[in-house]
Short mmCIF file of C-alpha atoms and ligand atoms in Angstrom, two decimals:
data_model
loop_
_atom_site.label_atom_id
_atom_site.label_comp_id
_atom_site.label_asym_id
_atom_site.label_seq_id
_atom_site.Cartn_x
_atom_site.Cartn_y
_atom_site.Cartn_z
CA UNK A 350 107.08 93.01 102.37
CA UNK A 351 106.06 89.54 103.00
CA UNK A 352 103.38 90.24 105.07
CA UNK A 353 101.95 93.15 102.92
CA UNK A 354 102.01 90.23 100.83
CA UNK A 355 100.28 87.80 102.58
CA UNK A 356 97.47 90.47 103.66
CA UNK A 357 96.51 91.52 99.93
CA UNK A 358 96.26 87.70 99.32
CA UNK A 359 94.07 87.21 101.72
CA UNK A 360 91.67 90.26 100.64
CA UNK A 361 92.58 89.84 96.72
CA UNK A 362 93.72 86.79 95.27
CA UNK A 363 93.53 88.17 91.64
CA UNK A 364 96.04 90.73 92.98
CA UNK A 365 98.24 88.94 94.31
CA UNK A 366 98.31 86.58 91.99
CA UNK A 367 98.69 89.70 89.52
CA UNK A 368 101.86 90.79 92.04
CA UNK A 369 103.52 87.06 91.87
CA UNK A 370 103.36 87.68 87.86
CA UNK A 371 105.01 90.87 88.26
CA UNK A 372 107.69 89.93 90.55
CA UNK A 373 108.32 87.03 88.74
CA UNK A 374 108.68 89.17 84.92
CA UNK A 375 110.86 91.83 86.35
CA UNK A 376 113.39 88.84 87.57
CA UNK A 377 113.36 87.12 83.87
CA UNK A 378 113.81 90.88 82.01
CA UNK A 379 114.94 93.28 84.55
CA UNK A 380 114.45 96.23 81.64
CA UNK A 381 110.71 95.70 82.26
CA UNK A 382 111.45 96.74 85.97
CA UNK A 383 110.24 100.65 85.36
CA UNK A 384 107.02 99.84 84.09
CA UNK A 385 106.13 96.81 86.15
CA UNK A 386 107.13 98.33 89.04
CA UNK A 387 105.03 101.60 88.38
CA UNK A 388 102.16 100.06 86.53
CA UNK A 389 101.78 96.79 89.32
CA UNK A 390 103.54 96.28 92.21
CA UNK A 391 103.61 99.96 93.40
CA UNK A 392 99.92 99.63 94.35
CA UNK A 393 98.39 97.87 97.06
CA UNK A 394 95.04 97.30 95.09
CA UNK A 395 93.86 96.60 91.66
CA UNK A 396 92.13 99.77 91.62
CA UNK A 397 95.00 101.63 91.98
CA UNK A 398 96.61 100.48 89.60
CA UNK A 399 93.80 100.54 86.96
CA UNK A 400 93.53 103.91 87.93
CA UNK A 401 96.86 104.86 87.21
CA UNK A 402 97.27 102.69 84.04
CA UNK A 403 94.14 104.08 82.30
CA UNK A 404 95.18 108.07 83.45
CA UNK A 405 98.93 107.06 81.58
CA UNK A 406 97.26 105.93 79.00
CA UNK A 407 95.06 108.46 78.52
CA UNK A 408 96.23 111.99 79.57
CA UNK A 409 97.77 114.66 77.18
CA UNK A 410 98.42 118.39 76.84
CA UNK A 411 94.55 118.56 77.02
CA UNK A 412 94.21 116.44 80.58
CA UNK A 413 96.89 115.64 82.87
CA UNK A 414 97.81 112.21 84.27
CA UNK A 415 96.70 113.52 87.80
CA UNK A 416 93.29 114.79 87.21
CA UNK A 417 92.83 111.16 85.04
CA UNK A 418 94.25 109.54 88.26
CA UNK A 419 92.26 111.67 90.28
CA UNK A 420 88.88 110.83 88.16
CA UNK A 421 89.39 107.25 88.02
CA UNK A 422 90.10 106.86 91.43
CA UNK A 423 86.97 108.62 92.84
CA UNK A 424 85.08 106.32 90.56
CA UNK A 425 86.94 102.98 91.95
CA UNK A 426 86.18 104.54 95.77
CA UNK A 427 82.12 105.45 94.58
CA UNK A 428 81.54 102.35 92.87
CA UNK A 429 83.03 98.85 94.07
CA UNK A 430 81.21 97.27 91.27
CA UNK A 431 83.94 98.84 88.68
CA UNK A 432 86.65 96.82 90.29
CA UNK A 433 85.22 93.84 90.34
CA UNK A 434 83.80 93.95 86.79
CA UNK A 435 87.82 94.57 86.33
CA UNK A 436 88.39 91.36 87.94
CA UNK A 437 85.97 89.73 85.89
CA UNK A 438 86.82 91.04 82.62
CA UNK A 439 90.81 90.20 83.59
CA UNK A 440 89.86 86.46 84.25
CA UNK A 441 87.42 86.59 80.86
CA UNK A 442 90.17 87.68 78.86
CA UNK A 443 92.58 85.26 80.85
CA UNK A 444 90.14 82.19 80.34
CA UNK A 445 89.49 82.65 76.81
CA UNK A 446 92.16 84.49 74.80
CA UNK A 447 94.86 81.63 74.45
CA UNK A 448 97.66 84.19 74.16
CA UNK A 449 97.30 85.14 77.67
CA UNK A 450 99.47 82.73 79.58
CA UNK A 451 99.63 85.56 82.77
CA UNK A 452 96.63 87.94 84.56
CA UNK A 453 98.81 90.43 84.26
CA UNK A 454 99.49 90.75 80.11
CA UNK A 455 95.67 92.64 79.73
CA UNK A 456 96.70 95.43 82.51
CA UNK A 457 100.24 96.06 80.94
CA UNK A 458 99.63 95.08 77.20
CA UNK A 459 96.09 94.55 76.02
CA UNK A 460 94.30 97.45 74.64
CA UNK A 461 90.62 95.91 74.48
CA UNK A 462 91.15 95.59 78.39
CA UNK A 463 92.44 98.64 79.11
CA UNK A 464 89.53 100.27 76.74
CA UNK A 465 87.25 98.41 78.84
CA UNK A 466 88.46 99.50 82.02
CA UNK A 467 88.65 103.41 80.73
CA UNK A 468 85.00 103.05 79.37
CA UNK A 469 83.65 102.00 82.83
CA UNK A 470 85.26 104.88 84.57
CA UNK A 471 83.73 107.02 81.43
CA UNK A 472 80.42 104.97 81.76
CA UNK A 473 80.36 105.72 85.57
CA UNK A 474 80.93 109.19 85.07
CA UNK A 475 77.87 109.56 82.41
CA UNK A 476 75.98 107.82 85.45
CA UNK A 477 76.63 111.05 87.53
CA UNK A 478 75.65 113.28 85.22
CA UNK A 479 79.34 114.54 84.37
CA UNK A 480 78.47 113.93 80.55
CA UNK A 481 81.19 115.89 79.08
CA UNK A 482 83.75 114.65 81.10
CA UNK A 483 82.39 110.97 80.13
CA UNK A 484 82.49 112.27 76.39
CA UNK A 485 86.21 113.60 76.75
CA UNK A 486 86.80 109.67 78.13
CA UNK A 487 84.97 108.75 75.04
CA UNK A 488 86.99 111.25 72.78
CA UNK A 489 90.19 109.69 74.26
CA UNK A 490 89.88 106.30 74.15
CA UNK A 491 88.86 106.40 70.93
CA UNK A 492 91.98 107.94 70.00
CA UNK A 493 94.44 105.47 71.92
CA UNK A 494 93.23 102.74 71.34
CA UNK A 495 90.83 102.78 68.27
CA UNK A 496 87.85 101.49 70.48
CA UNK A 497 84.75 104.11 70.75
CA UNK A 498 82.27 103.28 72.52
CA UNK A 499 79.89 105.24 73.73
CA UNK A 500 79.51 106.20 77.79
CA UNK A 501 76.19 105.50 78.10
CA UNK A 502 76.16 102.40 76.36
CA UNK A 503 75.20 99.08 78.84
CA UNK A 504 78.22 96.50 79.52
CA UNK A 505 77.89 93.64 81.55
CA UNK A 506 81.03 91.72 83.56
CA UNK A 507 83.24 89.28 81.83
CA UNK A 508 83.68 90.67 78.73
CA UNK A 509 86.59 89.89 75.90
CA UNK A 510 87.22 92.33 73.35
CA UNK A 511 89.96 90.34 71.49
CA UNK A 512 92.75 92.44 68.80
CA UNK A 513 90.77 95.11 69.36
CA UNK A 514 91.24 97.03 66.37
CA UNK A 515 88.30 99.35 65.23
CA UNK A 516 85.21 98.77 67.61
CA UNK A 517 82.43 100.89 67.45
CA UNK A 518 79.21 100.67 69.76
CA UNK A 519 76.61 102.69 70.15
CA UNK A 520 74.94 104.95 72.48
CA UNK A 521 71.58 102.64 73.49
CA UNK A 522 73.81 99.60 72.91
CA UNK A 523 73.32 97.01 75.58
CA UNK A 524 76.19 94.22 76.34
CA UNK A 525 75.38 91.16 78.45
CA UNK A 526 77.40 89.47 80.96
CA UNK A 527 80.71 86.70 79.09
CA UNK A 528 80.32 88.37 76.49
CA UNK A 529 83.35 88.03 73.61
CA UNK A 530 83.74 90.14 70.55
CA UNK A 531 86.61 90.13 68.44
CA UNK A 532 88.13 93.23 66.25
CA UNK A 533 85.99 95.64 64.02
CA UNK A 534 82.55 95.07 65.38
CA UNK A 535 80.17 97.27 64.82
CA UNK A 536 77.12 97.16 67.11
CA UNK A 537 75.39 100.40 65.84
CA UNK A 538 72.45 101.67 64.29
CA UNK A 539 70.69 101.33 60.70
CA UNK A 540 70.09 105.09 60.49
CA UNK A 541 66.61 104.21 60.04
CA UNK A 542 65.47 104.66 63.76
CA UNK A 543 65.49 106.85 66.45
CA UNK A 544 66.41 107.05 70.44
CA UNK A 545 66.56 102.93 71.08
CA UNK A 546 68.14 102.50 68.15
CA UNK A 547 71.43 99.74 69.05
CA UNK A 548 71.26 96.20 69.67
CA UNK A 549 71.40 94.07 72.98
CA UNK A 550 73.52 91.18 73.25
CA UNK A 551 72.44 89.39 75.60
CA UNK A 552 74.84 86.76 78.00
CA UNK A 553 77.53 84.45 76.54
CA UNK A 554 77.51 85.80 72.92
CA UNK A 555 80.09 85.67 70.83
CA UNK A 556 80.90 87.74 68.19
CA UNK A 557 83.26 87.09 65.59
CA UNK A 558 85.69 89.45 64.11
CA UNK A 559 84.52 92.37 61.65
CA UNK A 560 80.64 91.43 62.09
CA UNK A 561 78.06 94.14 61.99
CA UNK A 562 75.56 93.60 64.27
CA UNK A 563 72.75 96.88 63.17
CA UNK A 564 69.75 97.96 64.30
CA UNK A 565 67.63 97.46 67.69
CA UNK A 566 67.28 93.62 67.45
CA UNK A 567 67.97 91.19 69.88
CA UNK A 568 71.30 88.28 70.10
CA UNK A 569 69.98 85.58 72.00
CA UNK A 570 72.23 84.22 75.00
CA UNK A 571 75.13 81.77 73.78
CA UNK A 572 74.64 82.90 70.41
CA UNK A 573 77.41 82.51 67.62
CA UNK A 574 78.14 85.20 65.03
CA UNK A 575 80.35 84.63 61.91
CA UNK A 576 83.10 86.83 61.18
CA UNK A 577 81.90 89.28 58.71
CA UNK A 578 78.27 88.94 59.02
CA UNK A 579 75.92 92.01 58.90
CA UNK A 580 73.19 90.86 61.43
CA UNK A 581 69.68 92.87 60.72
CA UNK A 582 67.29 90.59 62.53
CA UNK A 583 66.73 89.35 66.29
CA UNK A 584 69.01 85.81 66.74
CA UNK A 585 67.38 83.41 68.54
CA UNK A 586 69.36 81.77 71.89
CA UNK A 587 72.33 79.58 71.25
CA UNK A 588 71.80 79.83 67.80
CA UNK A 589 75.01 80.31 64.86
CA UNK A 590 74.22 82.84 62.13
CA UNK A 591 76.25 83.98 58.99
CA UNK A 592 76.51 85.88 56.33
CA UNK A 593 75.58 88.80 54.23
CA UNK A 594 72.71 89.74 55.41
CA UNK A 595 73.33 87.03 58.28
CA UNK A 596 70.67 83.37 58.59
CA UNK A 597 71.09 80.81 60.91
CA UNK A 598 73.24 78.20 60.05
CA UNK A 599 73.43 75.89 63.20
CA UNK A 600 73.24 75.43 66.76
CA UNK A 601 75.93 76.83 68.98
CA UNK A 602 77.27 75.49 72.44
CA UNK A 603 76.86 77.94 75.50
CA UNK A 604 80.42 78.50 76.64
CA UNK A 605 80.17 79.81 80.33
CA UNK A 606 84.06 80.78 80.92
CA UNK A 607 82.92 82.89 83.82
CA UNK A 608 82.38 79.38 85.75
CA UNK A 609 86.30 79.33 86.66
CA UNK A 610 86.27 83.00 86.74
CA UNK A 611 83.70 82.53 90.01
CA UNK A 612 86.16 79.90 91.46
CA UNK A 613 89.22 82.55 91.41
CA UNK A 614 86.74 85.43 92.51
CA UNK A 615 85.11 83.82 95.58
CA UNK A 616 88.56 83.36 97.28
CA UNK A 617 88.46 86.56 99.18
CA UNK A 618 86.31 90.10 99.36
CA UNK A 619 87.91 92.56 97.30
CA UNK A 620 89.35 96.01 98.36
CA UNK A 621 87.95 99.36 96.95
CA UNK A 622 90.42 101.66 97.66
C1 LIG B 219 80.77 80.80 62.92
C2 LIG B 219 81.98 80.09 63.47
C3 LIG B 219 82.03 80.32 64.98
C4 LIG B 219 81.96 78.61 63.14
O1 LIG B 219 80.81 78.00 63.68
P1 LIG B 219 80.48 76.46 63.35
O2 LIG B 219 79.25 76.09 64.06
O3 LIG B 219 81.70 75.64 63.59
O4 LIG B 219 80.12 76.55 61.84
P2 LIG B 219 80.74 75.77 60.59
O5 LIG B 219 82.18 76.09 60.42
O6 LIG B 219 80.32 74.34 60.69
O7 LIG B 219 79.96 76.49 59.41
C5 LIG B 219 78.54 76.37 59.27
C6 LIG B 219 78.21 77.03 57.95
O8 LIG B 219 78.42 78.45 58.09
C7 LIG B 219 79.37 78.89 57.12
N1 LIG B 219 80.21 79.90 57.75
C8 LIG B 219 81.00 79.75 58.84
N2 LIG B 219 81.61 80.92 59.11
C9 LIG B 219 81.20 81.80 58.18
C10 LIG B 219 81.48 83.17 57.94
N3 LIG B 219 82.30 83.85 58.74
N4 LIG B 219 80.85 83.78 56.90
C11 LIG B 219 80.00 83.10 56.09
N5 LIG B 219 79.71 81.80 56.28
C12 LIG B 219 80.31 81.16 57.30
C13 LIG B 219 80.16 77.66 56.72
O9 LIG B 219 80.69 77.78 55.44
C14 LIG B 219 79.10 76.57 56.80
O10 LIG B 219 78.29 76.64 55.63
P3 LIG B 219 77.87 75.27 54.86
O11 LIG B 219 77.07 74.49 55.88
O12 LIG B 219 77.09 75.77 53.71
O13 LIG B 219 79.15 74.61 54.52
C15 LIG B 219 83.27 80.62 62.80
O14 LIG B 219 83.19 80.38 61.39
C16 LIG B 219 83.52 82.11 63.00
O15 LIG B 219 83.16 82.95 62.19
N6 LIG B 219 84.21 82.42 64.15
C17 LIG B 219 84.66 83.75 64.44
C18 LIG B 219 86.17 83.68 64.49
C19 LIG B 219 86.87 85.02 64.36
O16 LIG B 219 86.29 86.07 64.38
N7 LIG B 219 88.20 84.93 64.26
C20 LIG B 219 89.07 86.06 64.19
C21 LIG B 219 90.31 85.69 64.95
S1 LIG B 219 91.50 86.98 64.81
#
């Protein structure tokens, strides 16, 4: 055990950091010992155990858990990029949320994670071709956790989708890299154009909770916007804006949270498998 230990530390240090945090929860509440053990420290990788967290969270009469587990792994083994955008989005959500004291909380507890991780299995899948598969991910996420977003829609690494609640983005939508939204955002279209029709956010956005962010207009990098703004127009970089329809109303910092994320990632290659 020890030496599994020390080998998937020496690959993964997310992981087995994640695997300290799991040990250490099931000794302080041993009732939590069923689904740590089968959600976390039953896998050797992260992938695994994404893969078999989003197929339990996902499967129904309609899909089983297996052919979800099945799915999700093949995507993990085709595309190494989905776990580490994983990692990324674990230590975003880590770094910024300030009730997440452990790595682990997002895989066991956090819908907007898990969401995110089932939307870039979906996402890969739409990249394949397998388009109704991707829109049955679609269909289901949707309905678990109140997140739709669509498969073909662009999302970068690092992102935060905080509460979670009611999130909606659309098909030509593009998301940049540290990117943070909070619950019922809207990034969709005004109805009044066709094809490109969503907006781009571009890097270290944020977007504050219930905004509506319409049309296909550009957010600047380390832009701020308000809670409950409707945003119609292009935002220029590292701008604020607010309001109803939303205007700039000051400058905003550019908060790079990924900077620490790099630190934790570069400790060790990551597995696929
Ligand atoms: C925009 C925000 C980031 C604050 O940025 P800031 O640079 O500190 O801005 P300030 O608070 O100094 O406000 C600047 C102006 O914008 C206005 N403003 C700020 N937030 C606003 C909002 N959501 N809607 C409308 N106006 C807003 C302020 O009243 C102020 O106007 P004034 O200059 O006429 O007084 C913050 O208000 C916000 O909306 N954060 C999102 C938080 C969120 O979604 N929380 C949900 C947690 S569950």
């Amino acid at each position: 055990m020890a030496e599994r230990q020390s080998k998937i530390a020496a690959v993964d240090p997310v992981w087995a950091r994640i695997s300290d945090e799991a040990r250490s929860a099931v000794a302080d509440e041993p009732l939590l010992g069923g689904l740590v053990h089968s959600s976390i420290l039953h896998h050797p990788t992260m992938e695994r155990a994404l893969s078999y967290r989003i197929s339990m969270k996902l499967s129904s009469g309609e899909m089983s858990e297996q052919i979800l587990r099945e799915i999700a792994d093949e995507a993990y083994l085709a595309n190494p990029d989905l776990g580490q955008a994983a990692r990324a989005d674990l230590v975003a959500v880590y770094e910024r949320d300030p009730a997440c004291l452990r790595l682990m909380q997002p895989i066991l507890y956090f819908k907007g994670y898990q969401a995110v991780q089932a939307y870039r299995v979906g996402h890969w899948l739409w990249t394949e071709g397998r388009r109704d598969l991707a829109h049955f991910f679609q269909a289901r996420i949707s309905e678990i956790f109140g997140i739709d977003i669509h498969p073909a829609a662009r999302m970068g690494r690092g992102i935060m989708i905080d509460h979670a609640h009611s999130i909606v983005i659309g098909e030509t939508a593009v998301v940049g890299d540290n990117v943070s939204m909070l619950h019922s955002v809207t990034l969709g279209g005004t109805g009044k154009e066709d094809d490109d029709r969503h907006p781009k956010i571009e890097n270290g956005v944020l977007i504050g909770a219930g905004a509506k962010v319409l049309g296909n207009i550009r957010i600047g990098h380390c832009s701020r916007i308000a809670a409950g703004s409707v945003v119609l127009h292009d935002v220029p970089p590292c701008k604020t804006v607010a309001g109803v329809p939303a205007k700039i109303v000051g400058e905003a910092g550019c908060d790079q949270p990924s900077i620490t994320m790099d630190q934790l990632l570069r400790g060790g290659a990551t597995p696929a498998g």
